[in-house]
Coordinates of C-alpha atoms and ligand atoms in Angstrom, one line a residue:
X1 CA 24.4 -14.6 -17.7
X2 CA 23.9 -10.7 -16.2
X3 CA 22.2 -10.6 -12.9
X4 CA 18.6 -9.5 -11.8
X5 CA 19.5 -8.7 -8.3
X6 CA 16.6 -8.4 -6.4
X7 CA 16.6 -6.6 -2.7
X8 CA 13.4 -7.3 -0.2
X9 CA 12.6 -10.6 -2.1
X10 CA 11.4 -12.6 0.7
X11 CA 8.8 -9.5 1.4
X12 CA 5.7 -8.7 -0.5
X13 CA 6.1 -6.9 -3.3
X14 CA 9.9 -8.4 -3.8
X15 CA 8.3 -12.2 -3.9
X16 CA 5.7 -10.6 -6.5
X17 CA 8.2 -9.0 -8.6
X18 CA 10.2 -12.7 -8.6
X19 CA 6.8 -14.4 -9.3
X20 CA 6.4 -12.5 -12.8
X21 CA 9.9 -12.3 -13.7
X22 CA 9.5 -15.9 -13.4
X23 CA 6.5 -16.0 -15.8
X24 CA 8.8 -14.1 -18.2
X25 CA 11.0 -17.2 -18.3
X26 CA 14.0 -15.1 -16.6
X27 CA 14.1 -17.2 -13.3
X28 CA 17.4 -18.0 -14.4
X29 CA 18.5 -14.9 -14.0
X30 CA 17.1 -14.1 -10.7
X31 CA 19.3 -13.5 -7.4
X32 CA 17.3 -13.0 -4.5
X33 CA 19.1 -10.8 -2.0
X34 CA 18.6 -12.1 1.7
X35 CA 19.8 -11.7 5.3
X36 CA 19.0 -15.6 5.2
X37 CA 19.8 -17.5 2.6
X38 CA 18.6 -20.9 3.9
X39 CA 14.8 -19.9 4.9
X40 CA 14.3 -17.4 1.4
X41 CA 15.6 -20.8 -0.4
X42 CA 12.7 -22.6 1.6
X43 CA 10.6 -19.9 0.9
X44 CA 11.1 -19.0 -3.1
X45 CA 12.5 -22.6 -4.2
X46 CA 15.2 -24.1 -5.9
X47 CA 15.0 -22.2 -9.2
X48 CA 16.5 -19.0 -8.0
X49 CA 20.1 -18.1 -6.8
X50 CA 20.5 -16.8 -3.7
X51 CA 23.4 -13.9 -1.8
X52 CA 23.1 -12.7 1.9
X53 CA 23.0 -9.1 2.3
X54 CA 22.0 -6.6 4.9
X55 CA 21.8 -2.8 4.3
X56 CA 22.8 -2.7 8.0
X57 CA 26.5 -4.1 6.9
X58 CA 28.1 -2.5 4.4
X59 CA 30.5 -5.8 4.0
X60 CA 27.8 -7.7 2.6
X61 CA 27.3 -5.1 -0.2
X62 CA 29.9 -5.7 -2.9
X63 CA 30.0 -9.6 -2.5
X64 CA 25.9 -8.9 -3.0
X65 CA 26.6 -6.8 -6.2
X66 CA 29.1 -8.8 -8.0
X67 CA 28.2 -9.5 -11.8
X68 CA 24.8 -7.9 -10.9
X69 CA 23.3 -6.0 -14.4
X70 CA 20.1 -4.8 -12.8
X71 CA 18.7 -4.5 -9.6
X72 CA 15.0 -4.2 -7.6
X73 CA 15.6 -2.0 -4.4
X74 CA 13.5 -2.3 -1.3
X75 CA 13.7 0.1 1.2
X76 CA 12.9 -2.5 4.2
X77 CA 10.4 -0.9 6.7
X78 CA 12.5 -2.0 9.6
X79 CA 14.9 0.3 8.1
X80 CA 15.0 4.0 8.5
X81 CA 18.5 5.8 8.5
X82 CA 18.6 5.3 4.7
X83 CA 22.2 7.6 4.9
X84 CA 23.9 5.1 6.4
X85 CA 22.4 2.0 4.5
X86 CA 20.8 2.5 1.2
X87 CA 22.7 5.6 0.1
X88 CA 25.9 3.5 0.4
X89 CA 24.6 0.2 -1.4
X90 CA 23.3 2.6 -4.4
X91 CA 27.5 4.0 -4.2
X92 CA 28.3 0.2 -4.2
X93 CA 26.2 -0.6 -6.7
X94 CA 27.5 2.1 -9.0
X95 CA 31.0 1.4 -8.2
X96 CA 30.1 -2.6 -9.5
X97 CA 28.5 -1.2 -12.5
X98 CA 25.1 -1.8 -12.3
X99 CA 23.3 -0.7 -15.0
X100 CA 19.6 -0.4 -13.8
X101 CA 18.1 0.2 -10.6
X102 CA 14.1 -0.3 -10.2
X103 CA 13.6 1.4 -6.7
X104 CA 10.4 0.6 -4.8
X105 CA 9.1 4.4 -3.5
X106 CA 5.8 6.0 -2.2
X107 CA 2.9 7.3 -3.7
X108 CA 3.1 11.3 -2.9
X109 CA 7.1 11.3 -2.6
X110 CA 7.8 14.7 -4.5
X111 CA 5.7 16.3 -2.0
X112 CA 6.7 14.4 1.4
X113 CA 10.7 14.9 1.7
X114 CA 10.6 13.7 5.5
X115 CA 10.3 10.5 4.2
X116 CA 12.9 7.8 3.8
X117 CA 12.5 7.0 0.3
X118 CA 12.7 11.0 -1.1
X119 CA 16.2 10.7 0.4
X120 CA 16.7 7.0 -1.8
X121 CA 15.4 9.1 -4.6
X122 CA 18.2 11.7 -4.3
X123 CA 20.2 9.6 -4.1
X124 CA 19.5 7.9 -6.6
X125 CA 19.6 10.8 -9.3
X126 CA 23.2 11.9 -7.4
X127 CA 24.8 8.3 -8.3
X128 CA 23.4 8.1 -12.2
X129 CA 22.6 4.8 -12.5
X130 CA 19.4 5.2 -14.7
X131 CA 16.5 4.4 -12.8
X132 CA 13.1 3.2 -12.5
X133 CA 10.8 5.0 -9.6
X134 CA 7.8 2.6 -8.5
X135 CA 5.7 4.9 -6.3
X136 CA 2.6 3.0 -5.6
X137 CA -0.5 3.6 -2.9
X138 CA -1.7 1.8 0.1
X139 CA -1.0 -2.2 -0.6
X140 CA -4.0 -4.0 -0.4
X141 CA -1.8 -6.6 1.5
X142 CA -1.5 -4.8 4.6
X143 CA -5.1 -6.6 4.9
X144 CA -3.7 -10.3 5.3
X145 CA -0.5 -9.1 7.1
X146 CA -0.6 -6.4 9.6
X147 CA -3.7 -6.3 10.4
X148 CA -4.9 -10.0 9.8
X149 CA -5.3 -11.1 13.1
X150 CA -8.2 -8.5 14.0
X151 CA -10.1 -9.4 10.8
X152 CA -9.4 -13.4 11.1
X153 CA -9.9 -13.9 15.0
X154 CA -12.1 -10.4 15.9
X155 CA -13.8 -9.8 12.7
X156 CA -13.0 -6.2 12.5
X157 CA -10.8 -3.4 10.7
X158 CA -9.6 -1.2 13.3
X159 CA -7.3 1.9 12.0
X160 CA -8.0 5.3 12.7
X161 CA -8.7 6.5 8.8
X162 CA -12.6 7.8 9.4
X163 CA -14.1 8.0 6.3
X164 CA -11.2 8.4 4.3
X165 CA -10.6 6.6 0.9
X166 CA -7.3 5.2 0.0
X167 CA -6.9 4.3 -3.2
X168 CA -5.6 0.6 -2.9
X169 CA -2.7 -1.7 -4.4
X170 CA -2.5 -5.2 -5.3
X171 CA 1.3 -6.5 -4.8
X172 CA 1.0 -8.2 -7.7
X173 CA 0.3 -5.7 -9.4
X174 CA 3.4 -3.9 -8.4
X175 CA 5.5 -7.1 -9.0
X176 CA 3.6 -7.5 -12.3
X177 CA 5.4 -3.6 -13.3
X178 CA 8.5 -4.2 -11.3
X179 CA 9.3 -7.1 -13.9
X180 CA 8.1 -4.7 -16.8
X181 CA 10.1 -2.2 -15.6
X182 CA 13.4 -5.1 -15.1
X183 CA 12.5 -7.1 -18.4
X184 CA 11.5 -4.7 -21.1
X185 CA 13.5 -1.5 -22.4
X186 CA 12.4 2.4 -22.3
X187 CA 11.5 2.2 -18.4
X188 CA 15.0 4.4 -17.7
X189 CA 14.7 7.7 -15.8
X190 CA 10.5 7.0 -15.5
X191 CA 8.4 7.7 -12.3
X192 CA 5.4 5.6 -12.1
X193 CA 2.8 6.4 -9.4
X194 CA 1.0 3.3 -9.0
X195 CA -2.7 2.9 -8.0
X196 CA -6.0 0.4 -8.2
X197 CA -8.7 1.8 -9.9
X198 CA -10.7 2.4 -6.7
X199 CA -10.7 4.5 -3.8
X200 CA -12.2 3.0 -1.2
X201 CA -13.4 3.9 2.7
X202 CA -12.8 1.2 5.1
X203 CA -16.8 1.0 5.6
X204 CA -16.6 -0.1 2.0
X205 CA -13.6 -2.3 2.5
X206 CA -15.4 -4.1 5.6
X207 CA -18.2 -4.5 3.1
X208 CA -16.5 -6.4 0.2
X209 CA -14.8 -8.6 2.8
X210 CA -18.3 -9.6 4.6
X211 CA -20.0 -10.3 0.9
X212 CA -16.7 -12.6 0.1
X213 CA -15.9 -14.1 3.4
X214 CA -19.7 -14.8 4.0
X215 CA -19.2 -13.3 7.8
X216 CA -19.8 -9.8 8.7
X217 CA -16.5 -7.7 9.1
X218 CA -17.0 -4.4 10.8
X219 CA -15.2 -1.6 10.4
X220 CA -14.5 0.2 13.7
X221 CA -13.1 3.9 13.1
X222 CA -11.4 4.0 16.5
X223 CA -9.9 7.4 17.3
X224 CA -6.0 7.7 17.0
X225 CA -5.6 7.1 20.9
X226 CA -7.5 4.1 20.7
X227 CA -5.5 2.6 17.6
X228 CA -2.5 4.1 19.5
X229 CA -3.5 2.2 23.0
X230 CA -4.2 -0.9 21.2
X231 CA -1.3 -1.8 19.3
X232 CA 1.0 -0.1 22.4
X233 CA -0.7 -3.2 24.7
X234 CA 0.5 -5.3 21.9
X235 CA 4.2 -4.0 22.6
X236 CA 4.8 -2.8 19.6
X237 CA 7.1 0.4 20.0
X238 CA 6.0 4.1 19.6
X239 CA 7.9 5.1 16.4
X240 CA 6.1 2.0 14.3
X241 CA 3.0 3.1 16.3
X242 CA 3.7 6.7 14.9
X243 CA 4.4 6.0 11.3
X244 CA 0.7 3.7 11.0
X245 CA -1.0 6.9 12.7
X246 CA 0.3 8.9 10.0
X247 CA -0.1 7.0 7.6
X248 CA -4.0 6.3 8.7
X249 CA -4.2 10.3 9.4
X250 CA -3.2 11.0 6.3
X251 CA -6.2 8.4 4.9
X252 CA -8.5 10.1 7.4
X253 CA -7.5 13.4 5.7
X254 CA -8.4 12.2 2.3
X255 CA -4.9 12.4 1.0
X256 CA -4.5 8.8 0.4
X257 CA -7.6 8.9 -2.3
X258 CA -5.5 9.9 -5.5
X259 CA -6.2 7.5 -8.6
X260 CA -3.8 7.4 -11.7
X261 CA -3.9 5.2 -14.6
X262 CA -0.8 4.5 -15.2
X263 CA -1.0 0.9 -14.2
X264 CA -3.5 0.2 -17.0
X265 CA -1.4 1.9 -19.4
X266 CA 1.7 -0.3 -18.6
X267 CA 0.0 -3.5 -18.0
X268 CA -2.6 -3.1 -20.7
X269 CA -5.6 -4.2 -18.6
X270 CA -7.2 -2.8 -15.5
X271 CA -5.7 -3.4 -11.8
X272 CA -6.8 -5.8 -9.3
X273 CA -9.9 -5.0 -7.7
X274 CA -10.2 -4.9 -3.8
X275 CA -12.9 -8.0 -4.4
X276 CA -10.5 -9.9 -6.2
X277 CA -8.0 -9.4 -3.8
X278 CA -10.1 -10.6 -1.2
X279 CA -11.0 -13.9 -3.3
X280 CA -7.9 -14.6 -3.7
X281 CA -6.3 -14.5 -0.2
X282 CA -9.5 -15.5 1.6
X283 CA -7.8 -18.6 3.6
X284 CA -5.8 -16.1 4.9
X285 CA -9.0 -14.9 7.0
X286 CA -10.6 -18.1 7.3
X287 CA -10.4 -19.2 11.6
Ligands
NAP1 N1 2.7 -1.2 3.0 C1 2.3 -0.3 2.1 O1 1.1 0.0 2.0 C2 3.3 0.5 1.3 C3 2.9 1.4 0.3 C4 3.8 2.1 -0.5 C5 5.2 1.8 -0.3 N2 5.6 0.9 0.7 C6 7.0 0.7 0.9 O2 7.3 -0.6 0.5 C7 8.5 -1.0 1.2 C8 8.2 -2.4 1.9 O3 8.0 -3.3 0.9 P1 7.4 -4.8 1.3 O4 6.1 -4.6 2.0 O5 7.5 -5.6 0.1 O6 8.5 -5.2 2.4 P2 8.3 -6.3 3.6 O7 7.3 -7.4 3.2 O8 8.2 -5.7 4.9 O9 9.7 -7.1 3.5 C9 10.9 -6.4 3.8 C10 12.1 -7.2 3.2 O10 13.3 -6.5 3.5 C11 14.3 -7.5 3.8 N3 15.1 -7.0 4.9 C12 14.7 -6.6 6.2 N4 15.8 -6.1 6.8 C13 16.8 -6.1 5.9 C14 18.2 -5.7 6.0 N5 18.7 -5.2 7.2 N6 19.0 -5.9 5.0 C15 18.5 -6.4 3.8 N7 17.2 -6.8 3.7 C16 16.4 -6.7 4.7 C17 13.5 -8.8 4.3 O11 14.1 -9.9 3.8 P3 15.1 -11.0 4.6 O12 14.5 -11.0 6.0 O13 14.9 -12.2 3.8 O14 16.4 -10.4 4.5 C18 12.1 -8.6 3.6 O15 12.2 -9.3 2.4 C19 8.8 0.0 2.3 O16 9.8 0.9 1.8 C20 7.4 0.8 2.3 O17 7.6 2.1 2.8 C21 4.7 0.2 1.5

């Protein structure tokens, strides 16, 4: 049976993209790349294959690609010299014959080349397998992951975006187009740039998540050096410091506030709403 190969499944939107696949009935035809096969097995169950692969060692890559038809891509965050990773895999793949590539991008990537994914992009075009860009906003996830322990144990949303609106993402959403995009025909050499159907300030977000959570969650605007100071006691290193300024900057700026419908149009209903998002996931906040 041809392959679904899909890269960055133990991750959010990669798990999300499994989970409706799986509603499609294709399960069967899922492989779920890994750098661990045993802990995404405990993680994604027994219904899936499984392949260890890591863009970081380019002998994993054609073992990884064998009999593979169509493949998800996730640019991992942890990784950034794409040249020396990605770019090759997307050779490999090519040179195994995939047929399909559905690449997880960014929202804005025509316009910001210093990112990683406009280089996966180009890439991408260069080796002609026909493609599928996802180019979606500000998850609504990085709620319950990255910054879940402020809002669980401090009550509080603390990123420097000021009054800035960012036009949230549900992962499910995502996963919900990624499978689309893998399952159904006419997605080839299509860009999608993915958005909810709100823009939101972080005022507002504190606000839905004190109505759901029945707690008061405060929003704290801190300035960049504060945000900076913070997670830099946490030990986290400068460069992952650096990209969440930016990428909070560019929120504060009001750059992150663009709304498309093109969600609606593929899906045929409306995106997930912030609210809903926070229904759904409130154990993850609960102390
Ligand atoms: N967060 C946002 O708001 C946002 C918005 C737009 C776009 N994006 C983009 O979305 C992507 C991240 O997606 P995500 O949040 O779903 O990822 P994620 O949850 O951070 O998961 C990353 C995945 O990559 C895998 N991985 C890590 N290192 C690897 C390696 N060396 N080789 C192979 N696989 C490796 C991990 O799986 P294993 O450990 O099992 O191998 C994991 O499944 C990034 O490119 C980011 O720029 C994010």
């Amino acid at each position: 049976m041809p392959t679904i190969l899909v890269t960055g499944a133990t991750g959010n939107v990669g798990r999300e993209v499994i989970a409706a696949l799986r509603q499609r009935g294709r399960a069967g035809e899922i492989t779920a790349a890994t750098q661990n096969v045993e802990r995404a097995r405990g993680q994604l169950g027994n219904d899936l294959s499984y392949v260890k692969l890591d863009f970081a060692h380019a002998a994993s890559f054609t073992p990884a690609l064998a009999g593979v038809e169509k493949l998800f891509l996730v640019r991992p965050p942890q990784i950034s010299d794409v040249a020396h990773s990605i770019v090759p895999f997307l050779h490999a793949a090519k040179a195994a014959d995939v047929r399909q590539v559905v690449f997880l991008s960014l929202i804005g990537v025509d316009k910001n080349r210093i990112v990683p994914h406009a280089k996966i992009e180009d890439a991408m075009r260069e080796v002609d397998i026909p493609w599928t860009m996802l180019r979606p906003s500000f998850f609504m996830q990085n709620l319950d992951t990255t910054h879940r322990d402020e809002i669980r144990d401090g009550d509080e949303i603390f990123v420097p975006a000021g009054e800035g609106r960012t036009s949230f993402i549900d992962v499910r959403d995502i996963g919900a187009v990624g499978a689309l995009a893998l399952a159904e025909a006419g997605h080839d050499y299509k860009a999608y740039e993915l958005t909810g159907a709100e823009a939101l300030t972080y005022g507002e977000v504190a606000m839905i998540m004190s109505e759901v959570l029945g707690r008061l969650i405060v929003y704290r605007k801190p300035s960049l050096l504060a945000f900076a100071a913070r997670w830099n006691a946490r030990g986290h290193p400068l460069d992952f410091i650096g990209v969440m300024a930016g990428i909070y900057t560019t929120a504060r700026l009001g750059l992150a506030a663009r709304l498309t419908d093109e969600l609606p149009k593929l899906l045929g209903r409306p995106p997930i709403s912030l609210r809903q998002y926070v229904q759904d996931y409130r154990e993850t906040w609960k102390r």
